[in-house]
XYZ file of N, CA and C in Angstrom:
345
model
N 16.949 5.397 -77.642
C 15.768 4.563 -77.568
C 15.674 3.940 -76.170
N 14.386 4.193 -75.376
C 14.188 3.613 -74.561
C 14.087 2.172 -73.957
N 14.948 1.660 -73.374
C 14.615 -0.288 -73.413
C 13.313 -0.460 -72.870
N 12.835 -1.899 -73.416
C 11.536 -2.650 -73.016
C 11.748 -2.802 -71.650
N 12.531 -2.959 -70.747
C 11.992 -3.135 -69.665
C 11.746 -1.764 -68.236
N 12.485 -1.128 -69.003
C 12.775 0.269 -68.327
C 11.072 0.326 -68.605
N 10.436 0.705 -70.018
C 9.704 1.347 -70.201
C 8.486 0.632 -69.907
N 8.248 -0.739 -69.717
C 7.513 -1.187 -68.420
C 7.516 -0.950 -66.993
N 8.717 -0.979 -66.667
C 9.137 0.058 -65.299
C 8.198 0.879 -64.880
N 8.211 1.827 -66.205
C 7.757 3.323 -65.529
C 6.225 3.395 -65.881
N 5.634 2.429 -66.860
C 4.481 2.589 -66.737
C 4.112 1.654 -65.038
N 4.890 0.603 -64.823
C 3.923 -0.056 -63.465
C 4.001 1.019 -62.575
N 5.108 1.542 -62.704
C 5.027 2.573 -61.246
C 4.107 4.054 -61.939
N 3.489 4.069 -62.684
C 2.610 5.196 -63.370
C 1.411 5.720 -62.024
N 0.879 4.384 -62.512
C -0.580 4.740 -61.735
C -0.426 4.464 -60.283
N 0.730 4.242 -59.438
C 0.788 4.153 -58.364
C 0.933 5.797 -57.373
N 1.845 6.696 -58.699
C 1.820 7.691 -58.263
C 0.532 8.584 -58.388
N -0.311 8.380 -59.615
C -1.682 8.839 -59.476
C -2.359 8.259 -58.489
N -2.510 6.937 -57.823
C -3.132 7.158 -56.371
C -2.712 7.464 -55.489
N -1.472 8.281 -55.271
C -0.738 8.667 -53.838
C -1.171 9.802 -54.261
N -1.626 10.781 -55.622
C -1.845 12.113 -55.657
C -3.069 12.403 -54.861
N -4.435 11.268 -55.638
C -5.503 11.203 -55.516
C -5.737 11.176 -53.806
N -5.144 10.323 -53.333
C -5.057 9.989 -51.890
C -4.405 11.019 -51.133
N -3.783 11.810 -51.333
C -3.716 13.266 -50.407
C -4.975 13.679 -50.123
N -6.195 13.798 -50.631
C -7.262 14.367 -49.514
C -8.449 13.246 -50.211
N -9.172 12.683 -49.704
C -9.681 11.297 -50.318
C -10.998 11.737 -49.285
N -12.128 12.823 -49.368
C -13.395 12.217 -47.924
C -13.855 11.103 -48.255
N -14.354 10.097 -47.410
C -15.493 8.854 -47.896
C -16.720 9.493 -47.277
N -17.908 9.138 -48.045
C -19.168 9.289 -47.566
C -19.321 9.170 -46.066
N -19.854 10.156 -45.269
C -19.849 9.747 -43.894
C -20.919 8.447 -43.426
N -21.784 8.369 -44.162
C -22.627 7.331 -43.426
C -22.520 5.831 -44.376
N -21.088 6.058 -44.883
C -20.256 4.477 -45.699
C -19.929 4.045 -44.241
N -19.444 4.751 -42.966
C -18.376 4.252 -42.087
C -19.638 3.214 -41.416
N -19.277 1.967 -40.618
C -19.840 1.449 -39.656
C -19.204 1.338 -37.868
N -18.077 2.130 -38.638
C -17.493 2.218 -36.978
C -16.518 3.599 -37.462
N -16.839 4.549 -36.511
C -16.136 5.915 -36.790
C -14.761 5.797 -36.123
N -13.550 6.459 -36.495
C -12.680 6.122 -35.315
C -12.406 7.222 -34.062
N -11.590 6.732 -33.614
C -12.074 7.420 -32.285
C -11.682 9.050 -32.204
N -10.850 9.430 -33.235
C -10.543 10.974 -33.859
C -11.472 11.642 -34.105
N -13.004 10.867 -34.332
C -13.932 11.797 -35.292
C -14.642 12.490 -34.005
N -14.761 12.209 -32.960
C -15.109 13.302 -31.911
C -14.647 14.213 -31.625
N -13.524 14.319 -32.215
C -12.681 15.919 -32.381
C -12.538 16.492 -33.546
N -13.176 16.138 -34.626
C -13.338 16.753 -36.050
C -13.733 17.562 -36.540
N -12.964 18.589 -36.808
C -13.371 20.161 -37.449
C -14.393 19.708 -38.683
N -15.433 20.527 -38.679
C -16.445 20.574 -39.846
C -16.316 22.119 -40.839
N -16.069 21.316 -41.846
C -15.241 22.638 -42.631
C -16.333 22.678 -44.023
N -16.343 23.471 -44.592
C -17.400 23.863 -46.060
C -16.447 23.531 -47.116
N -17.483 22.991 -48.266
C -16.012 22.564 -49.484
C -15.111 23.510 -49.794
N -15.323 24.881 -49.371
C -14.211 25.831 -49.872
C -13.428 25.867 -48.973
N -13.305 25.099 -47.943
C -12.094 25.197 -46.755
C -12.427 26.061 -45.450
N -13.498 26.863 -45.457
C -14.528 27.385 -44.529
C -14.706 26.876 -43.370
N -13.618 27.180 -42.190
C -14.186 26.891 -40.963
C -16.116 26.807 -40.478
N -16.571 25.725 -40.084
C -18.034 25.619 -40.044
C -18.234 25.614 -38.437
N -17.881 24.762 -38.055
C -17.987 24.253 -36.809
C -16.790 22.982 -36.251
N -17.232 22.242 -35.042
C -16.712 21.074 -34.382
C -17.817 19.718 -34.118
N -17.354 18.837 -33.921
C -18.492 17.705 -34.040
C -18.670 17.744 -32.587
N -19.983 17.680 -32.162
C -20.879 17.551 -30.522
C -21.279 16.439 -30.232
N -21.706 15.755 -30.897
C -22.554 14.621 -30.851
C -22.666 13.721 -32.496
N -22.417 12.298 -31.840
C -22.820 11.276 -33.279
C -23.929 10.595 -32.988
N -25.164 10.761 -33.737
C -26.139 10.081 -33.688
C -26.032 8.531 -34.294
N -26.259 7.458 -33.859
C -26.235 6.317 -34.989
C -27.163 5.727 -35.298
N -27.546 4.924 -36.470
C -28.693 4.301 -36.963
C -29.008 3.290 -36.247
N -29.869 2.445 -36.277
C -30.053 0.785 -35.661
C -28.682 0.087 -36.290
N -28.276 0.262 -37.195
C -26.726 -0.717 -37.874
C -25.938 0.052 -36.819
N -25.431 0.762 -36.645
C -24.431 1.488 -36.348
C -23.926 2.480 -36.784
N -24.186 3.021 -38.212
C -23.869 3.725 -39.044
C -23.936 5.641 -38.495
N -23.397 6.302 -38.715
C -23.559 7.217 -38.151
C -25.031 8.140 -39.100
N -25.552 8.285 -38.431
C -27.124 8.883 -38.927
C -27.192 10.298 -38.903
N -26.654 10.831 -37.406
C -26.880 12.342 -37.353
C -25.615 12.895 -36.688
N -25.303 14.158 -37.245
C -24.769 14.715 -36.374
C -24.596 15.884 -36.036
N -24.280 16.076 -34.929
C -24.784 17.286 -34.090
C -23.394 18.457 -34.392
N -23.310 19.633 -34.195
C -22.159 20.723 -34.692
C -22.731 21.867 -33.724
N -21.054 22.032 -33.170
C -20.901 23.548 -32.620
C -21.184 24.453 -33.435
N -21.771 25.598 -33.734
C -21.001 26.426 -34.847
C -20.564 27.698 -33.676
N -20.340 28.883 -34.284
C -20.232 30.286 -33.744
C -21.590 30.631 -33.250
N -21.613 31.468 -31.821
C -22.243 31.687 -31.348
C -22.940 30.809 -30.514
N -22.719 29.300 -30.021
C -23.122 28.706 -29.320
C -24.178 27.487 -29.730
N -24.406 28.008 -31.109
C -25.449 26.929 -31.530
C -25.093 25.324 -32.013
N -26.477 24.451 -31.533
C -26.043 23.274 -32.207
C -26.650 22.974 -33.097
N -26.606 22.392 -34.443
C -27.234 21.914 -35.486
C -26.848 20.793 -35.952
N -27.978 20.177 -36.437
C -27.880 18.830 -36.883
C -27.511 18.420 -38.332
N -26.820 17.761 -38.894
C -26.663 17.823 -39.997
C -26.607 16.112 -40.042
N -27.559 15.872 -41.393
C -27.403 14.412 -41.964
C -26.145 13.816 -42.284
N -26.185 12.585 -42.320
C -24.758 12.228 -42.129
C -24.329 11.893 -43.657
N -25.608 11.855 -44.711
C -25.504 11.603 -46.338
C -25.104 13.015 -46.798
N -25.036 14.337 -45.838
C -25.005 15.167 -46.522
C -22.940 15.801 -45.959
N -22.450 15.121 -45.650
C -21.429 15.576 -45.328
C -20.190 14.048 -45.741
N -18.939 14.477 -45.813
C -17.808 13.402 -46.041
C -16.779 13.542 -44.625
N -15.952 12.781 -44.707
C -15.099 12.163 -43.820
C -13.505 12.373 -44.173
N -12.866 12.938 -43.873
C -11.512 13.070 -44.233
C -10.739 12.547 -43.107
N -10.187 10.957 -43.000
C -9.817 10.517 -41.618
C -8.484 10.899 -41.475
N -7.812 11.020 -42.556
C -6.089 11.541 -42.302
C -5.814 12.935 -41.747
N -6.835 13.716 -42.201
C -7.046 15.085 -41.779
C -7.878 15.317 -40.701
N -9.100 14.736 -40.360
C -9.746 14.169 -39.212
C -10.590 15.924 -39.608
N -11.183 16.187 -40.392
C -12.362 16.807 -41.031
C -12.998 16.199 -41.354
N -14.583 17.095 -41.433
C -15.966 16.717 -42.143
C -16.472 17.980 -42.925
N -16.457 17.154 -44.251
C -16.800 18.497 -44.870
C -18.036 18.559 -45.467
N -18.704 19.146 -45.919
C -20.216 19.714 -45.886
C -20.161 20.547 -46.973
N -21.377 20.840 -47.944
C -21.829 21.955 -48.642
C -22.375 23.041 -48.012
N -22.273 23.953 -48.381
C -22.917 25.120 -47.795
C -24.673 25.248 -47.546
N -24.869 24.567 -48.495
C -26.504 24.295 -49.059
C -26.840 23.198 -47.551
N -26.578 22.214 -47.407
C -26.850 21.514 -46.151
C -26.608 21.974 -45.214
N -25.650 22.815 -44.928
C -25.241 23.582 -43.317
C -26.161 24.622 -43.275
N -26.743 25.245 -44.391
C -27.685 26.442 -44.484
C -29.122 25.962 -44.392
N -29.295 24.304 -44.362
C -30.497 24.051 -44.369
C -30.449 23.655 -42.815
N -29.709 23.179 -41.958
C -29.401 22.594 -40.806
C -29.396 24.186 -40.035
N -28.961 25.209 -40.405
C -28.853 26.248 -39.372
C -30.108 26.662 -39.409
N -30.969 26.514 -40.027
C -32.578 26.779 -40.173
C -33.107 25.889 -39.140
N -32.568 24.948 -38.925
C -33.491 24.231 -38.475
C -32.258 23.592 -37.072
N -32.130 24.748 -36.195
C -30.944 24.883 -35.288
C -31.758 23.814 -34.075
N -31.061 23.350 -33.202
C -31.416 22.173 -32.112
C -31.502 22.758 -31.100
N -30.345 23.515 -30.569
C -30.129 24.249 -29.322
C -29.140 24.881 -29.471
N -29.208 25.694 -27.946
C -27.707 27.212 -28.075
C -27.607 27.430 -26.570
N -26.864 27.469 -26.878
C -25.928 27.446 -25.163
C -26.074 28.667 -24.417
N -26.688 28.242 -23.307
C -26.990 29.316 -22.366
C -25.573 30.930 -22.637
């Protein structure tokens, strides 16, 4: 039989290990941030399936500060804009990840391409 205090034990430390699981890849909404850190100018933009997309070019910001737009290398030289509601933030990993459906609506509607 298990003792009462052991078996309080292991429930407090329960849910601590379910948020260290959860917290291995955690994105926050990109346009939650009001100050990006200074990593996110080097942030691979990847598709939810792990899909190399692009690199970040440019952060557009709102009148708050909030990041509004942002701009992406992809292949072949092009830049596209992608909303900042339509992508997340992975700061430990220093990715942005995106649906395919928004990067496919953003490559439609491409900004510029490099000489």
């Amino acid at each position: 039989m298990t003792s009462k205090p052991a078996l309080m034990f292991a429930l407090f430390l329960m849910p601590a290990s379910v948020c260290a699981e959860e917290e291995a890849f955690a994105p926050m909404a990109l346009n939650s941030f009001t100050l990006l850190p200074r990593a996110f100018a080097s942030a691979k933009v990847m598709g939810q399936d792990g899909a190399l997309l692009g690199n970040i070019q440019i952060v557009q910001s709102d009148p708050a500060g909030k990041p509004d737009i942002i701009r992406i290398g992809v292949v072949g030289g092009k830049i596209v804009a992608l909303r900042s509601n339509d992508a997340s933030y992975e700061q430990k990993a220093n990715i942005v990840v995106t649906d395919m459906d928004a990067m496919k609506a953003a490559l439609a509607g491409v900004v510029s391409q490099s000489p």
